[in-house]
């Protein structure tokens, strides 16, 4: 199974929020993130799961 990893900037653009908002979501544990050196990569499935949880209120 191949998972697409997205950058913080790509997710911020898709969600129409700031990069800082994405960093906060990752650091709070609301969205899964993988740290590579000084940057993060977020699995596309983690973004979908987060958005579904927000839409359903869980």
mmCIF file of N, CA, C and O in Angstrom:
data_model
loop_
_atom_site.group_PDB
_atom_site.id
_atom_site.type_symbol
_atom_site.label_atom_id
_atom_site.label_comp_id
_atom_site.label_asym_id
_atom_site.label_seq_id
_atom_site.Cartn_x
_atom_site.Cartn_y
_atom_site.Cartn_z
ATOM 1 N N UNK A 1 0.842 -1.180 0.000
ATOM 2 C CA UNK A 1 0.000 0.000 0.000
ATOM 3 C C UNK A 1 0.887 1.242 0.000
ATOM 4 O O UNK A 1 1.747 1.408 0.852
ATOM 5 N N UNK A 2 0.667 2.113 -0.948
ATOM 6 C CA UNK A 2 1.453 3.323 -1.072
ATOM 7 C C UNK A 2 0.683 4.493 -0.480
ATOM 8 O O UNK A 2 -0.493 4.690 -0.771
ATOM 9 N N UNK A 3 1.359 5.246 0.371
ATOM 10 C CA UNK A 3 0.741 6.411 0.985
ATOM 11 C C UNK A 3 1.412 7.659 0.447
ATOM 12 O O UNK A 3 2.634 7.756 0.466
ATOM 13 N N UNK A 4 0.601 8.603 -0.032
ATOM 14 C CA UNK A 4 1.143 9.872 -0.493
ATOM 15 C C UNK A 4 1.444 10.753 0.708
ATOM 16 O O UNK A 4 0.583 10.944 1.571
ATOM 17 N N UNK A 5 2.661 11.266 0.748
ATOM 18 C CA UNK A 5 3.052 12.186 1.817
ATOM 19 C C UNK A 5 3.023 13.601 1.270
ATOM 20 O O UNK A 5 3.580 13.880 0.210
ATOM 21 N N UNK A 6 2.368 14.490 1.997
ATOM 22 C CA UNK A 6 2.224 15.875 1.581
ATOM 23 C C UNK A 6 3.008 16.791 2.509
ATOM 24 O O UNK A 6 3.204 16.482 3.677
ATOM 25 N N UNK A 7 3.407 17.927 1.983
ATOM 26 C CA UNK A 7 4.100 18.911 2.802
ATOM 27 C C UNK A 7 3.075 19.757 3.547
ATOM 28 O O UNK A 7 1.885 19.778 3.206
ATOM 29 N N UNK A 8 3.546 20.461 4.535
ATOM 30 C CA UNK A 8 2.685 21.360 5.297
ATOM 31 C C UNK A 8 2.091 22.426 4.382
ATOM 32 O O UNK A 8 0.900 22.745 4.474
ATOM 33 N N UNK A 9 2.889 22.943 3.465
ATOM 34 C CA UNK A 9 2.412 23.971 2.541
ATOM 35 C C UNK A 9 1.307 23.429 1.628
ATOM 36 O O UNK A 9 0.320 24.128 1.353
ATOM 37 N N UNK A 10 1.442 22.192 1.160
ATOM 38 C CA UNK A 10 0.420 21.595 0.300
ATOM 39 C C UNK A 10 -0.898 21.428 1.051
ATOM 40 O O UNK A 10 -1.969 21.713 0.518
ATOM 41 N N UNK A 11 -0.820 20.995 2.294
ATOM 42 C CA UNK A 11 -2.038 20.813 3.090
ATOM 43 C C UNK A 11 -2.674 22.151 3.411
ATOM 44 O O UNK A 11 -3.895 22.302 3.336
ATOM 45 N N UNK A 12 -1.859 23.128 3.760
ATOM 46 C CA UNK A 12 -2.390 24.457 4.068
ATOM 47 C C UNK A 12 -3.141 25.024 2.857
ATOM 48 O O UNK A 12 -4.223 25.598 3.010
ATOM 49 N N UNK A 13 -2.598 24.828 1.672
ATOM 50 C CA UNK A 13 -3.257 25.319 0.462
ATOM 51 C C UNK A 13 -4.574 24.581 0.215
ATOM 52 O O UNK A 13 -5.581 25.209 -0.131
ATOM 53 N N UNK A 14 -4.578 23.264 0.401
ATOM 54 C CA UNK A 14 -5.803 22.477 0.194
ATOM 55 C C UNK A 14 -6.896 22.848 1.186
ATOM 56 O O UNK A 14 -8.072 22.909 0.843
ATOM 57 N N UNK A 15 -6.507 23.074 2.440
ATOM 58 C CA UNK A 15 -7.483 23.374 3.487
ATOM 59 C C UNK A 15 -7.793 24.865 3.587
ATOM 60 O O UNK A 15 -8.681 25.257 4.336
ATOM 61 N N UNK A 16 -7.030 25.666 2.874
ATOM 62 C CA UNK A 16 -7.162 27.133 2.903
ATOM 63 C C UNK A 16 -6.985 27.684 4.318
ATOM 64 O O UNK A 16 -7.798 28.460 4.824
ATOM 65 N N UNK A 17 -5.907 27.209 4.960
ATOM 66 C CA UNK A 17 -5.515 27.706 6.277
ATOM 67 C C UNK A 17 -4.032 28.048 6.207
ATOM 68 O O UNK A 17 -3.359 27.766 5.213
ATOM 69 N N UNK A 18 -3.499 28.631 7.263
ATOM 70 C CA UNK A 18 -2.078 28.962 7.280
ATOM 71 C C UNK A 18 -1.245 27.722 7.579
ATOM 72 O O UNK A 18 -1.747 26.727 8.119
ATOM 73 N N UNK A 19 0.022 27.786 7.245
ATOM 74 C CA UNK A 19 0.930 26.689 7.553
ATOM 75 C C UNK A 19 1.029 26.494 9.064
ATOM 76 O O UNK A 19 1.130 25.372 9.545
ATOM 77 N N UNK A 20 0.963 27.579 9.827
ATOM 78 C CA UNK A 20 1.036 27.495 11.276
ATOM 79 C C UNK A 20 -0.135 26.677 11.829
ATOM 80 O O UNK A 20 0.033 25.905 12.769
ATOM 81 N N UNK A 21 -1.306 26.803 11.241
ATOM 82 C CA UNK A 21 -2.458 26.019 11.665
ATOM 83 C C UNK A 21 -2.192 24.533 11.471
ATOM 84 O O UNK A 21 -2.503 23.718 12.340
ATOM 85 N N UNK A 22 -1.601 24.175 10.344
ATOM 86 C CA UNK A 22 -1.277 22.776 10.076
ATOM 87 C C UNK A 22 -0.243 22.277 11.077
ATOM 88 O O UNK A 22 -0.375 21.184 11.630
ATOM 89 N N UNK A 23 0.784 23.089 11.344
ATOM 90 C CA UNK A 23 1.787 22.706 12.348
ATOM 91 C C UNK A 23 1.133 22.467 13.707
ATOM 92 O O UNK A 23 1.459 21.514 14.402
ATOM 93 N N UNK A 24 0.206 23.317 14.081
ATOM 94 C CA UNK A 24 -0.476 23.167 15.373
ATOM 95 C C UNK A 24 -1.302 21.885 15.422
ATOM 96 O O UNK A 24 -1.347 21.205 16.456
ATOM 97 N N UNK A 25 -1.968 21.564 14.328
ATOM 98 C CA UNK A 25 -2.753 20.331 14.275
ATOM 99 C C UNK A 25 -1.862 19.102 14.449
ATOM 100 O O UNK A 25 -2.212 18.162 15.157
ATOM 101 N N UNK A 26 -0.703 19.129 13.815
ATOM 102 C CA UNK A 26 0.234 18.007 13.920
ATOM 103 C C UNK A 26 0.804 17.927 15.331
ATOM 104 O O UNK A 26 0.846 16.861 15.945
ATOM 105 N N UNK A 27 1.226 19.058 15.868
ATOM 106 C CA UNK A 27 1.849 19.057 17.193
ATOM 107 C C UNK A 27 0.863 18.714 18.301
ATOM 108 O O UNK A 27 1.241 18.144 19.315
ATOM 109 N N UNK A 28 -0.415 19.021 18.109
ATOM 110 C CA UNK A 28 -1.423 18.695 19.126
ATOM 111 C C UNK A 28 -1.881 17.243 19.031
ATOM 112 O O UNK A 28 -2.567 16.752 19.918
ATOM 113 N N UNK A 29 -1.530 16.576 17.937
ATOM 114 C CA UNK A 29 -1.938 15.191 17.752
ATOM 115 C C UNK A 29 -3.261 15.034 17.026
ATOM 116 O O UNK A 29 -3.733 13.926 16.830
ATOM 117 N N UNK A 30 -3.876 16.143 16.626
ATOM 118 C CA UNK A 30 -5.144 16.078 15.908
ATOM 119 C C UNK A 30 -4.973 15.504 14.503
ATOM 120 O O UNK A 30 -5.903 14.929 13.938
ATOM 121 N N UNK A 31 -3.763 15.658 13.948
ATOM 122 C CA UNK A 31 -3.454 15.142 12.616
ATOM 123 C C UNK A 31 -2.098 14.453 12.680
ATOM 124 O O UNK A 31 -1.158 14.996 13.262
ATOM 125 N N UNK A 32 -2.027 13.282 12.103
ATOM 126 C CA UNK A 32 -0.774 12.519 12.101
ATOM 127 C C UNK A 32 0.267 13.211 11.224
ATOM 128 O O UNK A 32 -0.044 13.692 10.141
ATOM 129 N N UNK A 33 1.484 13.268 11.698
ATOM 130 C CA UNK A 33 2.580 13.843 10.927
ATOM 131 C C UNK A 33 3.864 13.075 11.158
ATOM 132 O O UNK A 33 4.061 12.499 12.230
ATOM 133 N N UNK A 34 4.718 13.050 10.159
ATOM 134 C CA UNK A 34 6.002 12.361 10.248
ATOM 135 C C UNK A 34 7.090 13.404 10.112
ATOM 136 O O UNK A 34 7.096 14.180 9.158
ATOM 137 N N UNK A 35 7.983 13.413 11.060
ATOM 138 C CA UNK A 35 9.053 14.413 11.052
ATOM 139 C C UNK A 35 10.246 13.901 10.253
ATOM 140 O O UNK A 35 10.740 12.804 10.478
ATOM 141 N N UNK A 36 10.703 14.696 9.303
ATOM 142 C CA UNK A 36 11.903 14.426 8.520
ATOM 143 C C UNK A 36 12.854 15.590 8.746
ATOM 144 O O UNK A 36 12.674 16.663 8.168
ATOM 145 N N UNK A 37 13.827 15.376 9.610
ATOM 146 C CA UNK A 37 14.746 16.468 9.916
ATOM 147 C C UNK A 37 14.002 17.615 10.555
ATOM 148 O O UNK A 37 13.405 17.471 11.612
ATOM 149 N N UNK A 38 14.011 18.759 9.885
ATOM 150 C CA UNK A 38 13.335 19.945 10.415
ATOM 151 C C UNK A 38 11.964 20.180 9.798
ATOM 152 O O UNK A 38 11.328 21.198 10.047
ATOM 153 N N UNK A 39 11.506 19.258 8.966
ATOM 154 C CA UNK A 39 10.209 19.449 8.319
ATOM 155 C C UNK A 39 9.286 18.275 8.603
ATOM 156 O O UNK A 39 9.700 17.243 9.117
ATOM 157 N N UNK A 40 8.025 18.447 8.280
ATOM 158 C CA UNK A 40 7.018 17.412 8.467
ATOM 159 C C UNK A 40 6.475 16.973 7.121
ATOM 160 O O UNK A 40 6.375 17.763 6.182
ATOM 161 N N UNK A 41 6.057 15.716 7.079
ATOM 162 C CA UNK A 41 5.288 15.191 5.964
ATOM 163 C C UNK A 41 4.057 14.554 6.583
ATOM 164 O O UNK A 41 4.134 13.859 7.591
ATOM 165 N N UNK A 42 2.928 14.796 5.943
ATOM 166 C CA UNK A 42 1.669 14.306 6.481
ATOM 167 C C UNK A 42 1.042 13.364 5.453
ATOM 168 O O UNK A 42 0.895 13.737 4.287
ATOM 169 N N UNK A 43 0.679 12.153 5.883
ATOM 170 C CA UNK A 43 0.017 11.227 4.955
ATOM 171 C C UNK A 43 -1.326 11.799 4.502
ATOM 172 O O UNK A 43 -2.064 12.392 5.289
ATOM 173 N N UNK A 44 -1.627 11.615 3.233
ATOM 174 C CA UNK A 44 -2.885 12.124 2.687
ATOM 175 C C UNK A 44 -4.079 11.524 3.430
ATOM 176 O O UNK A 44 -5.079 12.196 3.654
ATOM 177 N N UNK A 45 -3.946 10.275 3.863
ATOM 178 C CA UNK A 45 -5.038 9.635 4.601
ATOM 179 C C UNK A 45 -5.273 10.325 5.945
ATOM 180 O O UNK A 45 -6.415 10.386 6.409
ATOM 181 N N UNK A 46 -4.236 10.867 6.561
ATOM 182 C CA UNK A 46 -4.382 11.569 7.838
ATOM 183 C C UNK A 46 -5.198 12.847 7.656
ATOM 184 O O UNK A 46 -5.997 13.212 8.525
ATOM 185 N N UNK A 47 -5.001 13.508 6.529
ATOM 186 C CA UNK A 47 -5.773 14.725 6.244
ATOM 187 C C UNK A 47 -7.240 14.358 6.074
ATOM 188 O O UNK A 47 -8.125 15.014 6.640
ATOM 189 N N UNK A 48 -7.511 13.293 5.320
ATOM 190 C CA UNK A 48 -8.893 12.854 5.104
ATOM 191 C C UNK A 48 -9.555 12.465 6.424
ATOM 192 O O UNK A 48 -10.704 12.825 6.676
ATOM 193 N N UNK A 49 -8.828 11.739 7.266
ATOM 194 C CA UNK A 49 -9.379 11.335 8.565
ATOM 195 C C UNK A 49 -9.685 12.542 9.434
ATOM 196 O O UNK A 49 -10.720 12.594 10.103
ATOM 197 N N UNK A 50 -8.787 13.517 9.437
ATOM 198 C CA UNK A 50 -9.015 14.718 10.241
ATOM 199 C C UNK A 50 -10.264 15.454 9.755
ATOM 200 O O UNK A 50 -11.110 15.848 10.564
ATOM 201 N N UNK A 51 -10.381 15.643 8.450
ATOM 202 C CA UNK A 51 -11.529 16.370 7.908
ATOM 203 C C UNK A 51 -12.834 15.624 8.178
ATOM 204 O O UNK A 51 -13.855 16.254 8.477
ATOM 205 N N UNK A 52 -12.809 14.301 8.103
ATOM 206 C CA UNK A 52 -14.012 13.520 8.403
ATOM 207 C C UNK A 52 -14.387 13.669 9.876
ATOM 208 O O UNK A 52 -15.563 13.786 10.209
ATOM 209 N N UNK A 53 -13.388 13.666 10.767
ATOM 210 C CA UNK A 53 -13.674 13.791 12.195
ATOM 211 C C UNK A 53 -14.238 15.172 12.516
ATOM 212 O O UNK A 53 -15.093 15.305 13.401
ATOM 213 N N UNK A 54 -13.786 16.185 11.819
ATOM 214 C CA UNK A 54 -14.301 17.544 12.034
ATOM 215 C C UNK A 54 -15.731 17.641 11.533
ATOM 216 O O UNK A 54 -16.590 18.233 12.184
ATOM 217 N N UNK A 55 -15.999 17.029 10.383
ATOM 218 C CA UNK A 55 -17.349 17.090 9.802
ATOM 219 C C UNK A 55 -18.370 16.314 10.611
ATOM 220 O O UNK A 55 -19.528 16.690 10.661
ATOM 221 N N UNK A 56 -17.950 15.226 11.244
ATOM 222 C CA UNK A 56 -18.893 14.423 12.032
ATOM 223 C C UNK A 56 -18.949 14.860 13.493
ATOM 224 O O UNK A 56 -19.791 14.397 14.245
ATOM 225 N N UNK A 57 -18.002 15.704 13.895
ATOM 226 C CA UNK A 57 -18.012 16.207 15.255
ATOM 227 C C UNK A 57 -17.369 15.301 16.272
ATOM 228 O O UNK A 57 -17.577 15.446 17.457
ATOM 229 N N UNK A 58 -16.579 14.320 15.843
ATOM 230 C CA UNK A 58 -15.907 13.397 16.779
ATOM 231 C C UNK A 58 -14.471 13.746 16.914
ATOM 232 O O UNK A 58 -13.690 13.878 16.171
#
